[in-house]
Amino acid sequence: MNVIKIDKKTWTEGIGRLQGFYRLIGPVKDGDFYQFKALEKGESPDFSMLNTRLSPKSIIYPQSEVMFEYSLDETRDDCHVIKEIQVEYSPQVVFGIRPCDAKAFLLVQRNFETPEYKDPYWIRLYETTALIGLACNTPCSTCFCVDAGSGPFNDAGLDILLIDAGEYYYARVNTAKGEKILKDSGWSEETETKDAELAIENLKQAAENRITARISTDRLKEKGVPDLFNAPFWEDVAFACINCGTCTYVCPTCWCFDIQDEVRGTDGVRMRNWDSCMYPLFTLHGSGHNPRDAKTKRLRQRFMHKLKYYVDKYNDGIQCVGCGRCINLCPVNIDIRKICEAMNGFEPEQKSI
Amino acid sequence: MENPYLPYPVRIDEIITETEDKNLKTYKLVFLNTDDEEKFIFQAGQFAELSIAGQGEIPIGIASSPSEKGFLKFTVNKVGRVTTHLHNMTVGDIMGVRGPLGNYYPWDRMEGKNVVIIGGGFAFTTLRSSIIYMLHPKNRSRFKDIHVIYGARTPGMLLYRDELTEWEKRDDIYMHITVDATDDPDWKYHIGFVPTITDQKAPEGNADTYAIVCGPPIMIKFTQPVLDKLKYSHENIIMSLEMRMKCGIGICGRCNIGTEYVCKDGPVFTLDQLNRMPKEY
Ligand SMILES: Cc1cc2nc3c(=O)[nH]c(=O)nc-3n(C[C@H](O)[C@H](O)[C@H](O)COP(=O)(O)OP(=O)(O)OC[C@H]3O[C@@H](n4cnc5c(N)ncnc54)[C@H](O)[C@@H]3O)c2cc1C
Ligand code: SF4
Ligand code: SF4
Ligand code: FES
């Protein structure tokens, strides 16, 4: 892992050069908020953001994505046969992704790339994308990334981590993909070592000290699923929830989707679209029966999944990277940190089984 | 990269209306490409996604047996969008099948044991697959006694009536067919609910006896105390669950009960496993 120093004066030039090789994506300001967007020629990623309102998950996992196509034209031989679509996957580079959001891809990967089944759509986009992170010198007040297993300077899932050090960026290169990008950019390849690591360490300490939001997750594993499932606090927690689904749509680690057919004339496609466990339709059977027929049950599913089922299944922390989006954007101030505290500290009066 | 969402193209070869209300039809499907058929290796208890261009996909239990070659069979109840469309399709139409999906009845564990099949209503599909499988000359000796307790509201609502009659005639399977009620004077079999007939006809539970129970929730609810009374251990009671599904491969996140995805870790669970899972199905 080597560190390179990039003079900010050469920054735009390098971005321009990279545009010749890759499709570039970066945060840009859109109204009052920032969002990830493909960068036009001459456009630079805007690093003045704290973070984007929506997570960058849609770069690898679009909110709507065509899976297959078919024709319903009875005069054609292949009528009604469902076929793969041809898509070009050209290499793309994402600039300015925050370490929490990059780590989120590693969590989501567990879902899309399993020993039994590989989701080709997610995997192809993930493999053709390089992630260049931007360390958080000033984390927001709702971030709890460190307790969630990430951190403002965490390299996990990143090809390169950029650290803003005033006049220049330090670039910590983690992968061969990252090295190639630096080479293509033409930025100085002057390697920094001791001094750079020290400067980075100081910035990291300062950033971590700014994180005041804390959660404890250490006892989630030892709790019983039925105990937490039947805990009395869910009604209270869910009381104000309007099941709007915002928390799931903005979350970098929520991965659920729906599959739908859409037809125009005789041409049809099968699509997948993000879905949300907060909606009654998510689990409604054709018979009318719905195992999650009340909002409390749906809210419980979201948090049980992130803070218990995932923990039990993968034995590697929670399904949350602490980005704080769901806390900031929930219209009724439902706070995953409080729910995590309640779950982690829960002692049933009587064990369920 | 293999695409697990891509269905195999199939042609509808035959459609049989099963029940007097015409709400249940059995579809015999033939693969368009023989290669695909060879890849579709399944066990009794698994399901597949039936895929109709322009309509969508539905998870349906495989009603044919692995020992029946050259086709797949599915019995479909008409309830909503896709099933209604399917009911309007005709022989020769092209559609898709994706699978096989999910786990299956524990055939290894049941080898050398008694198997008691308890089914109600139209949840008899994968049970048909299982019976045909066990009765196959190559397999029959691998199992001890086979009992089948199967009930429907009326005689006209029983699935696979011709086969039921054939099985009745055999001496290597004990059939206990029942209906809730009937005014048919020629009705030769039982009258009464499945739990009652189970109580009267099912053998006592022991380490060598397994019960596979599939049916509407109400039937399951009242059958369980009967099996408890007959001393079936919960490890030996096998059930198949239903959940709304899309991907069928544990990725879309829709069908979980606790940590388990019914589509991939199920749909078959022992009652012992279910006891330890949240009651959310
Ligand atoms: C493992 C398994 C095996 C099944 N086996 C059979 C069978 O052998 N015969 C049979 O008639 N039915 C079976 N079902 C139920 C069947 O899948 C639903 O009745 C069917 O999906 C309803 O689709 P629809 O489009 O007509 O209904 P709509 O209500 O219009 O549903 C829209 C979509 O929601 C999903 N969906 C709705 N209800 C269910 C449900 N109960 N289970 C799963 N997905 C659902 C499907 O993707 C469906 O296309 C099985 C379900 C499961 C999970
Ligand atoms: S954002 Fe808040 S109100 Fe909306 S579904 Fe999530 S928890 Fe409920
Ligand atoms: S659950 Fe909330 S804090 Fe955690 S990753 Fe998702 S949006 Fe961020
Ligand atoms: S149907 Fe998608 S996870 Fe089970």
XYZ file of C-alpha atoms and ligand atoms in Angstrom:
707
model
C 0.000 0.000 0.000
C 1.761 3.168 -1.093
C 0.850 6.798 -0.666
C 1.116 9.395 -3.409
C 0.884 13.128 -3.065
C -1.276 14.956 -5.620
C -0.823 18.695 -5.927
C -4.306 20.219 -6.165
C -3.026 22.453 -8.983
C -2.749 19.367 -11.172
C -6.094 17.921 -10.070
C -8.407 19.114 -12.867
C -5.839 18.236 -15.453
C -5.672 14.642 -14.199
C -9.450 14.363 -14.095
C -9.537 15.543 -17.697
C -6.987 12.938 -18.695
C -8.930 10.157 -16.939
C -12.022 11.150 -18.850
C -10.253 9.852 -21.921
C -10.100 6.354 -20.426
C -13.106 5.997 -18.149
C -16.608 7.103 -17.509
C -16.253 9.335 -14.437
C -18.837 9.671 -11.724
C -18.670 12.072 -8.808
C -20.674 14.167 -6.388
C -22.175 17.353 -7.824
C -24.426 19.901 -6.225
C -28.060 19.645 -7.251
C -30.249 22.271 -5.562
C -29.609 22.095 -1.829
C -28.157 18.615 -1.951
C -25.363 16.640 -3.496
C -25.745 13.577 -5.634
C -23.532 11.222 -7.610
C -23.722 11.867 -11.319
C -21.754 11.092 -14.462
C -19.287 13.961 -14.928
C -19.451 15.908 -18.167
C -16.300 16.882 -20.019
C -14.526 19.535 -18.015
C -16.640 18.913 -14.911
C -14.881 18.036 -11.652
C -16.282 16.178 -8.663
C -17.420 18.636 -5.991
C -15.652 17.703 -2.782
C -17.297 20.438 -0.701
C -20.070 18.015 0.231
C -20.340 16.252 3.577
C -22.083 13.409 1.816
C -24.697 12.879 -0.866
C -28.338 12.695 0.122
C -28.876 9.376 -1.638
C -26.222 6.744 -1.179
C -24.114 5.814 -4.207
C -25.534 2.278 -4.244
C -27.408 3.033 -7.474
C -24.092 3.226 -9.340
C -23.700 -0.543 -8.959
C -27.326 -1.387 -8.309
C -29.595 0.956 -10.304
C -32.976 1.771 -8.818
C -34.555 0.371 -11.993
C -32.743 -2.029 -14.232
C -33.772 -4.004 -17.280
C -33.004 -7.709 -16.864
C -34.535 -9.315 -19.946
C -36.423 -8.509 -23.106
C -38.955 -10.357 -25.211
C -41.434 -9.894 -27.990
C -45.144 -10.611 -27.838
C -45.431 -10.339 -31.625
C -47.052 -13.624 -32.643
C -45.551 -13.447 -36.141
C -42.036 -13.801 -34.746
C -40.376 -17.170 -34.107
C -38.988 -16.064 -30.764
C -42.309 -14.708 -29.544
C -42.715 -15.105 -25.720
C -39.120 -16.306 -25.280
C -37.369 -14.352 -22.542
C -33.873 -13.239 -23.555
C -30.829 -11.650 -21.999
C -30.207 -8.048 -22.967
C -26.902 -7.000 -24.448
C -25.214 -4.334 -22.360
C -21.761 -2.818 -22.746
C -19.990 -2.537 -19.435
C -17.285 0.075 -19.945
C -14.953 0.814 -17.074
C -16.051 3.591 -14.762
C -14.447 5.423 -11.868
C -16.342 6.888 -8.955
C -14.690 9.850 -7.256
C -15.389 11.068 -3.779
C -17.229 8.096 -2.363
C -17.145 8.161 1.443
C -15.515 5.226 3.240
C -18.811 4.174 4.832
C -20.494 3.966 1.435
C -17.602 1.993 -0.047
C -17.711 -0.462 2.827
C -21.451 -0.806 2.195
C -20.700 -2.429 -1.172
C -18.754 -5.153 0.612
C -21.745 -5.869 2.837
C -24.136 -5.910 -0.108
C -21.759 -8.161 -2.050
C -22.536 -10.942 0.415
C -26.096 -10.859 -0.836
C -25.451 -10.643 -4.575
C -22.475 -12.951 -4.814
C -23.252 -16.109 -2.857
C -21.666 -19.544 -3.064
C -24.834 -20.871 -4.762
C -26.017 -17.991 -6.924
C -24.306 -15.035 -8.568
C -26.307 -11.987 -9.525
C -24.738 -11.114 -12.877
C -26.103 -7.564 -13.030
C -24.628 -6.454 -9.731
C -21.371 -8.316 -10.194
C -20.678 -7.000 -13.699
C -21.180 -3.400 -12.631
C -19.188 -3.858 -9.449
C -16.291 -5.423 -11.317
C -16.123 -2.698 -13.945
C -16.244 0.099 -11.391
C -13.316 1.555 -9.474
C -13.998 3.356 -6.229
C -11.905 6.350 -5.233
C -12.794 7.380 -1.724
C -12.586 10.673 0.047
C -11.700 10.464 3.725
C -13.993 12.397 6.059
C -12.006 15.099 7.831
C -15.196 16.444 9.369
C -17.771 13.689 9.849
C -21.400 14.757 10.328
C -23.042 14.747 13.718
C -25.184 11.703 12.937
C -22.338 9.474 11.735
C -21.480 6.443 13.813
C -19.279 4.732 11.268
C -16.568 3.698 13.721
C -18.954 1.745 15.928
C -20.553 0.285 12.818
C -17.275 -1.271 11.739
C -16.159 1.380 9.249
C -14.453 4.719 9.919
C -13.776 8.124 8.367
C -10.431 6.932 6.952
C -11.366 3.308 6.347
C -9.946 1.773 3.143
C -12.305 -1.196 2.969
C -13.759 -1.589 -0.503
C -11.761 1.322 -1.935
C -9.257 1.166 -4.770
C -7.804 4.482 -3.676
C -8.457 6.601 -0.604
C -7.936 10.349 -1.042
C -7.111 12.442 1.986
C -7.571 16.174 1.716
C -4.524 17.821 3.279
C -5.023 21.436 2.248
C -2.828 22.196 -0.761
C -2.745 18.627 -1.913
C -4.367 15.237 -1.635
C -2.697 12.187 -0.315
C -3.757 9.157 -2.317
C -3.463 5.804 -0.595
C -3.522 3.124 -3.277
C -5.006 -0.226 -2.286
C -5.419 -2.221 -5.476
C -3.968 -2.803 -8.913
C -7.080 -1.148 -10.326
C -6.168 1.924 -8.274
C -2.570 1.900 -9.462
C -3.687 1.776 -13.072
C -5.965 4.773 -12.577
C -3.156 6.810 -11.026
C -0.936 5.946 -13.944
C -3.617 6.963 -16.454
C -4.211 10.237 -14.617
C -0.672 11.477 -15.032
C -0.621 12.799 -11.467
C 2.856 12.794 -9.961
C 3.826 9.361 -8.831
C 6.131 10.643 -6.187
C 5.760 8.206 -3.332
C 5.431 9.572 0.172
C 6.082 7.421 3.145
C 6.747 8.194 6.782
C 5.728 11.854 6.782
C 2.623 11.165 4.816
C 1.503 8.294 7.038
C 2.044 10.517 10.057
C 0.045 13.398 8.591
C -2.731 11.013 7.624
C -2.751 9.463 11.073
C -3.117 12.915 12.657
C -6.013 13.846 10.392
C -7.614 10.487 11.092
C -7.354 10.927 14.850
C -8.864 14.390 14.614
C -11.728 13.066 12.499
C -12.439 10.118 14.773
C -12.428 12.440 17.778
C -15.190 14.434 16.134
C -17.455 11.403 16.015
C -19.619 11.603 19.080
C -22.522 9.419 17.987
C -22.008 5.972 19.467
C -23.769 2.657 19.386
C -23.026 -0.652 21.073
C -23.411 -3.834 19.117
C -21.342 -6.197 21.249
C -24.275 -8.136 22.738
C -26.529 -8.437 19.696
C -25.071 -11.802 18.792
C -25.793 -13.434 22.125
C -29.465 -12.396 22.173
C -32.079 -14.904 21.072
C -33.965 -14.175 17.851
C -37.353 -14.994 19.413
C -36.552 -12.820 22.446
C -35.737 -9.771 20.345
C -38.572 -10.536 17.950
C -41.070 -10.581 20.802
C -39.518 -7.661 22.698
C -42.074 -5.177 23.982
C -40.410 -2.056 22.558
C -41.377 -2.513 18.888
C -44.822 -0.959 19.258
C -43.294 2.146 20.804
C -40.522 2.401 18.248
C -42.916 2.003 15.332
C -45.624 4.270 16.740
C -44.705 7.301 14.625
C -43.486 5.424 11.536
C -45.521 6.196 8.438
C -43.962 3.341 6.420
C -42.762 5.834 3.810
C -39.758 3.665 2.945
C -37.331 6.589 2.877
C -34.944 4.846 5.252
C -34.620 1.881 2.912
C -34.233 3.890 -0.293
C -31.463 6.140 1.058
C -29.607 3.317 2.770
C -26.417 2.067 1.114
C -26.855 -1.391 2.663
C -30.540 -2.039 1.849
C -30.710 -4.371 -1.150
C -34.267 -5.643 -1.586
C -35.891 -5.544 -4.992
C -39.031 -6.388 -6.898
C -39.265 -7.940 -10.370
C -41.904 -6.644 -12.784
C -42.779 -7.075 -16.452
C -43.435 -3.985 -18.549
C -44.873 -4.079 -22.042
C -45.230 -1.404 -24.693
C -47.054 -2.573 -27.798
C -45.567 -6.001 -28.460
C -42.150 -5.247 -26.921
C -41.637 -6.191 -23.332
C -38.958 -6.128 -20.687
C -38.534 -7.732 -17.317
C -37.153 -5.172 -14.876
C -36.056 -5.090 -11.340
C -36.775 -2.138 -9.097
C -35.732 -1.334 -5.554
C -38.374 -2.415 -3.121
C -38.869 -1.820 0.573
C -39.757 -4.055 3.503
C -41.702 -1.069 4.832
C -44.488 -1.630 2.288
C -47.390 -4.041 2.865
C -47.215 -5.280 -0.748
C -43.718 -6.566 -0.129
C -45.055 -9.692 1.567
C -48.720 -9.839 0.517
C -49.729 -13.305 -0.717
C -52.092 -13.772 -3.621
C -54.575 -15.289 -1.159
C -54.764 -12.011 0.763
C -52.779 -13.356 3.689
C -49.940 -11.082 4.781
C -47.388 -12.223 7.356
C -46.385 -8.575 7.928
C -49.803 -7.011 7.971
C -49.000 -4.203 10.426
C -46.458 -1.418 10.294
C -44.854 -2.551 13.535
C -44.038 -5.896 11.937
C -42.529 -4.188 8.907
C -40.405 -1.824 10.941
C -39.298 -4.705 13.130
C -38.193 -6.599 10.014
C -35.968 -3.720 8.882
C -34.147 -3.445 12.168
C -34.090 -7.142 12.992
C -32.555 -7.761 9.594
C -29.840 -5.155 9.998
C -29.050 -5.704 13.644
C -29.781 -9.358 14.295
C -30.449 -11.637 11.305
C -27.456 -10.287 9.396
C -25.296 -10.447 12.518
C -26.216 -14.101 13.051
C -25.907 -15.065 9.430
C -22.499 -13.625 8.600
C -20.890 -13.234 12.006
C -19.177 -10.037 10.907
C -20.913 -7.044 12.414
C -24.163 -5.310 11.576
C -25.767 -4.624 8.202
C -25.253 -0.880 8.594
C -22.200 1.263 8.002
C -23.291 4.163 10.170
C -23.757 6.728 7.396
C -26.614 8.351 9.302
C -28.839 8.935 6.243
C -31.867 7.154 7.631
C -31.569 9.199 10.807
C -31.311 12.503 8.957
C -34.087 11.816 6.493
C -36.735 9.962 8.480
C -39.695 12.351 8.623
C -40.584 11.246 12.155
C -37.084 10.965 13.624
C -36.813 7.241 14.028
C -33.219 6.612 15.004
C -31.407 3.339 14.362
C -28.905 4.192 17.105
C -31.643 4.162 19.736
C -33.116 0.949 18.378
C -29.706 -0.687 18.383
C -29.203 0.398 21.988
C -32.590 -1.081 22.936
C -31.804 -4.364 21.198
C -28.253 -4.631 22.470
C -29.340 -3.989 26.050
C -32.529 -6.025 25.968
C -33.031 -8.536 28.787
C -36.228 -10.543 28.427
C -38.135 -11.209 31.632
C -38.609 -14.689 30.372
C -36.736 -16.265 27.483
C -39.028 -17.043 24.506
C -37.253 -20.326 23.686
C -21.610 -15.798 -16.046
C -24.689 -17.983 -15.656
C -27.807 -15.888 -15.161
C -29.946 -17.448 -12.410
C -32.916 -15.259 -13.356
C -33.122 -16.547 -16.936
C -35.997 -19.005 -17.458
C -35.823 -22.001 -19.793
C -38.337 -21.765 -22.636
C -41.059 -24.435 -22.482
C -44.227 -25.284 -24.394
C -47.550 -26.144 -22.831
C -48.196 -29.733 -23.906
C -51.390 -30.499 -22.029
C -53.824 -28.761 -19.682
C -56.048 -30.710 -17.310
C -58.831 -29.067 -15.346
C -58.593 -30.758 -11.964
C -61.457 -29.527 -9.837
C -65.179 -28.987 -10.208
C -64.840 -25.250 -9.565
C -62.359 -25.128 -12.494
C -59.991 -23.063 -10.380
C -57.197 -25.621 -10.492
C -55.501 -26.707 -13.657
C -52.516 -28.943 -14.198
C -50.019 -27.904 -16.856
C -47.738 -30.369 -18.519
C -44.726 -28.472 -19.831
C -42.117 -29.654 -22.314
C -38.704 -28.046 -22.693
C -37.982 -26.447 -26.072
C -34.301 -27.423 -25.755
C -33.363 -30.900 -24.572
C -30.149 -29.502 -23.029
C -32.250 -27.474 -20.642
C -34.198 -30.537 -19.596
C -30.957 -32.289 -18.705
C -29.920 -29.361 -16.537
C -33.237 -29.361 -14.691
C -32.428 -32.016 -12.091
C -34.771 -31.853 -9.135
C -36.069 -33.711 -6.104
C -39.621 -34.052 -4.840
C -40.513 -31.035 -2.719
C -38.746 -28.412 -4.822
C -40.489 -25.639 -6.721
C -39.876 -23.555 -9.835
C -40.765 -20.101 -11.063
C -43.274 -20.245 -13.902
C -42.410 -17.337 -16.115
C -44.810 -15.670 -18.529
C -43.520 -12.909 -20.774
C -45.460 -9.732 -20.128
C -47.034 -11.040 -16.926
C -44.348 -12.055 -14.472
C -43.265 -15.061 -12.492
C -44.915 -17.255 -9.872
C -43.357 -19.852 -7.580
C -45.165 -23.182 -8.001
C -44.347 -26.557 -6.475
C -43.230 -29.195 -8.955
C -46.057 -31.718 -9.140
C -44.330 -34.209 -11.400
C -41.858 -36.667 -9.977
C -38.135 -36.808 -10.740
C -38.883 -40.324 -11.967
C -41.232 -39.008 -14.687
C -39.140 -38.021 -17.688
C -39.743 -35.754 -20.648
C -41.991 -33.156 -19.019
C -42.732 -31.160 -15.873
C -46.148 -30.816 -14.251
C -47.521 -27.954 -12.202
C -50.966 -27.519 -10.717
C -52.009 -23.903 -10.460
C -54.795 -22.307 -8.465
C -56.270 -19.198 -10.057
C -55.806 -16.276 -7.660
C -54.284 -13.148 -9.173
C -52.556 -11.623 -12.145
C -50.175 -14.309 -13.367
C -52.247 -17.330 -12.393
C -55.325 -15.878 -14.120
C -53.347 -15.263 -17.273
C -51.991 -18.795 -17.148
C -55.519 -20.158 -16.825
C -56.354 -18.428 -20.111
C -53.404 -19.899 -21.999
C -53.755 -22.872 -24.306
C -51.837 -25.940 -25.427
C -48.927 -24.971 -27.670
C -48.287 -21.622 -25.951
C -44.702 -20.780 -25.057
C -43.696 -19.765 -21.552
C -40.694 -20.186 -19.224
C -39.608 -22.245 -16.247
C -36.863 -21.221 -13.882
C -35.411 -23.647 -11.377
C -35.432 -26.051 -9.737
C -35.504 -23.904 -6.604
C -35.465 -24.413 -2.865
C -34.733 -27.486 -0.798
C -36.760 -30.705 -0.779
C -38.213 -33.298 1.526
C -35.424 -35.068 3.444
C -35.283 -38.175 1.276
C -31.960 -39.317 2.709
C -33.196 -39.150 6.261
C -36.467 -40.865 5.380
C -34.758 -43.797 3.719
C -35.762 -47.043 5.441
C -38.519 -45.277 7.411
C -42.295 -45.076 7.387
C -43.617 -42.015 5.597
C -46.998 -40.508 6.439
C -48.185 -37.910 3.959
C -50.846 -35.535 5.236
C -52.276 -33.088 2.736
C -55.249 -30.794 2.417
C -56.758 -28.800 -0.419
C -54.550 -27.898 -3.344
C -51.301 -28.099 -1.365
C -51.094 -31.679 -2.592
C -48.854 -30.910 -5.567
C -45.388 -31.731 -4.258
C -46.994 -34.565 -2.310
C -48.089 -36.101 -5.595
C -44.510 -35.777 -6.781
C -43.363 -37.526 -3.605
C -45.848 -40.390 -3.867
C -45.015 -41.103 -7.507
C -41.355 -40.964 -6.594
C -41.641 -43.387 -3.675
C -43.882 -45.802 -5.573
C -41.460 -46.035 -8.476
C -40.174 -49.649 -8.657
C -36.620 -48.418 -8.196
C -37.510 -46.576 -4.988
C -40.359 -48.415 -3.279
C -38.041 -50.758 -1.366
C -36.164 -47.787 0.083
C -39.141 -46.905 2.278
C -41.214 -48.885 4.794
C -44.949 -48.220 5.115
C -46.413 -45.336 3.191
C -49.614 -43.723 4.425
C -51.446 -40.942 2.615
C -54.124 -38.888 4.331
C -55.554 -36.445 1.849
C -58.651 -34.341 2.167
C -60.599 -31.738 0.222
C -63.883 -29.924 0.739
C -65.822 -32.173 -1.655
C -65.007 -35.145 -3.893
C -64.912 -32.788 -6.875
C -62.204 -30.705 -5.230
C -59.689 -33.543 -4.922
C -56.679 -33.276 -7.215
C -55.393 -36.128 -9.382
C -58.533 -38.232 -8.903
C -57.558 -40.937 -11.406
C -54.264 -41.485 -9.688
C -55.875 -41.539 -6.242
C -58.129 -44.341 -7.452
C -55.157 -46.281 -8.788
C -53.214 -45.892 -5.567
C -56.281 -47.067 -3.641
C -56.027 -50.376 -5.474
C -52.397 -50.995 -4.592
C -51.282 -52.932 -1.561
C -47.999 -51.119 -1.019
C -49.544 -47.802 0.021
C -52.269 -47.059 2.595
C -54.652 -44.450 1.228
C -56.993 -42.495 3.527
C -58.918 -40.125 1.301
C -61.472 -37.883 2.913
C -63.828 -35.010 2.170
C -65.346 -32.465 4.524
C -68.833 -33.345 3.315
C -70.634 -34.917 0.380
C -74.137 -35.897 -0.674
C -72.776 -38.390 -3.192
C -74.273 -41.788 -2.209
C -71.474 -43.600 -4.068
C -68.686 -41.973 -2.055
C -66.613 -44.924 -0.827
C -64.007 -43.158 1.256
C -63.889 -41.138 4.467
C -65.931 -38.147 5.509
C -64.323 -35.846 8.042
C -61.578 -33.266 8.390
C -57.955 -34.212 7.854
C -56.975 -33.892 11.557
C -59.758 -36.298 12.560
C -58.784 -38.856 9.943
C -55.143 -38.470 10.959
C -56.114 -39.265 14.521
C -57.932 -42.417 13.390
C -55.593 -43.681 10.692
C -52.053 -42.429 11.127
C -49.602 -44.832 12.748
C -48.081 -43.961 16.122
C -45.054 -41.731 15.932
C -41.603 -43.168 16.591
C -38.022 -42.624 15.473
C -38.764 -44.594 12.314
C -41.795 -42.585 11.195
C -41.910 -39.261 9.402
C -44.939 -37.090 8.699
C -44.976 -34.642 5.779
C -47.719 -32.094 6.326
C -48.897 -29.649 3.635
C -52.149 -27.799 3.637
C -54.015 -24.649 4.516
C -53.032 -22.997 7.833
C -56.233 -24.147 9.548
C -55.524 -27.782 8.717
C -51.955 -27.509 9.944
C -53.092 -25.852 13.148
C -55.443 -28.711 14.048
C -53.230 -31.515 12.761
C -50.285 -30.620 14.941
C -51.953 -31.479 18.279
C -53.009 -34.810 16.787
C -49.421 -35.587 15.799
C -48.269 -34.551 19.266
C -50.813 -36.934 20.754
C -49.514 -39.684 18.463
C -46.006 -38.886 19.779
C -44.392 -37.644 16.582
C -41.192 -35.834 17.465
C -40.946 -32.349 15.987
C -37.788 -33.355 14.109
C -39.888 -35.927 12.251
C -42.669 -33.546 11.239
C -41.844 -32.000 7.882
C -43.644 -28.971 6.498
C -43.474 -26.854 3.376
C -44.068 -23.116 3.663
C -45.368 -20.452 1.309
C -44.271 -16.845 1.169
C -44.606 -14.184 -1.462
C -41.552 -14.588 -3.662
C -39.784 -12.935 -6.559
C -36.203 -14.049 -7.117
C -36.529 -17.533 -5.630
C -32.792 -17.634 -4.929
C -32.421 -15.739 -1.651
C -31.359 -12.422 -3.158
C -34.378 -10.109 -3.458
C -34.869 -10.153 0.320
C -38.606 -10.757 0.288
C -39.378 -14.119 1.786
C -37.362 -14.359 4.991
C -38.492 -15.741 8.308
C -35.758 -14.577 10.635
C -32.426 -15.559 9.119
C -33.949 -18.092 6.731
C -35.073 -17.370 3.183
C -38.017 -19.618 2.463
C -37.102 -19.712 -1.236
C -33.552 -20.911 -0.709
C -33.228 -22.332 2.816
C -36.802 -23.692 2.533
C -39.565 -24.131 1.591
C -39.198 -27.401 3.544
C -38.555 -27.122 7.283
C -39.008 -29.486 10.195
C -41.430 -28.401 12.867
C -38.461 -28.370 15.213
C -36.777 -25.744 13.015
C -39.978 -23.711 12.782
C -40.345 -23.725 16.561
C -37.089 -21.829 16.791
C -37.959 -19.280 14.094
C -40.083 -16.145 14.539
C -43.798 -16.787 13.985
C -43.986 -14.587 10.927
C -45.496 -16.623 8.106
C -42.812 -22.577 -2.618
C -44.190 -22.247 -3.143
C -44.909 -23.215 -3.821
C -46.164 -22.910 -4.319
N -46.828 -23.885 -4.988
C -48.016 -23.615 -5.534
C -48.695 -24.598 -6.295
O -48.205 -25.721 -6.471
N -49.874 -24.283 -6.848
C -50.432 -23.039 -6.678
O -51.520 -22.803 -7.218
N -49.826 -22.083 -5.952
C -48.628 -22.326 -5.368
N -47.991 -21.340 -4.656
C -48.640 -20.017 -4.491
C -48.467 -19.178 -5.749
O -47.115 -18.854 -5.923
C -49.261 -17.884 -5.714
O -50.636 -18.196 -5.618
C -49.012 -17.033 -6.945
O -47.714 -16.479 -6.901
C -50.001 -15.919 -7.102
O -49.641 -15.183 -8.247
P -50.614 -14.195 -8.978
O -49.797 -13.366 -9.901
O -51.742 -14.915 -9.589
O -51.198 -13.338 -7.773
P -51.039 -11.791 -7.415
O -51.712 -11.593 -6.135
O -51.478 -10.958 -8.564
O -49.487 -11.707 -7.139
C -48.545 -10.908 -7.788
C -47.170 -11.529 -7.576
O -46.857 -11.665 -6.200
C -46.187 -12.865 -5.912
N -47.037 -13.739 -5.050
C -48.324 -13.510 -4.739
N -48.780 -14.469 -3.892
C -47.783 -15.314 -3.655
C -47.661 -16.499 -2.848
N -48.645 -17.022 -2.101
N -46.478 -17.130 -2.855
C -45.462 -16.617 -3.579
N -45.508 -15.518 -4.345
C -46.655 -14.860 -4.391
C -45.885 -13.478 -7.246
O -44.650 -13.023 -7.718
C -47.023 -12.945 -8.087
O -46.822 -12.974 -9.466
C -46.723 -21.615 -4.131
C -46.007 -20.658 -3.459
C -44.752 -20.960 -2.961
C -43.993 -19.905 -2.230
S -38.041 6.792 7.061
Fe -38.916 6.763 9.144
S -41.157 6.951 8.830
Fe -40.261 6.386 6.825
S -40.413 4.118 6.815
Fe -38.348 4.618 7.596
S -38.612 4.625 9.843
Fe -40.695 4.744 8.972
S -29.213 1.836 8.319
Fe -29.152 4.081 8.257
S -27.154 4.611 9.131
Fe -27.064 2.419 8.626
S -26.180 2.338 6.577
Fe -28.425 2.388 6.308
S -28.957 4.567 6.078
Fe -26.853 4.463 6.884
S -37.917 -14.787 -3.164
Fe -36.253 -13.423 -3.254
S -35.296 -13.826 -1.353
Fe -36.791 -15.370 -1.449
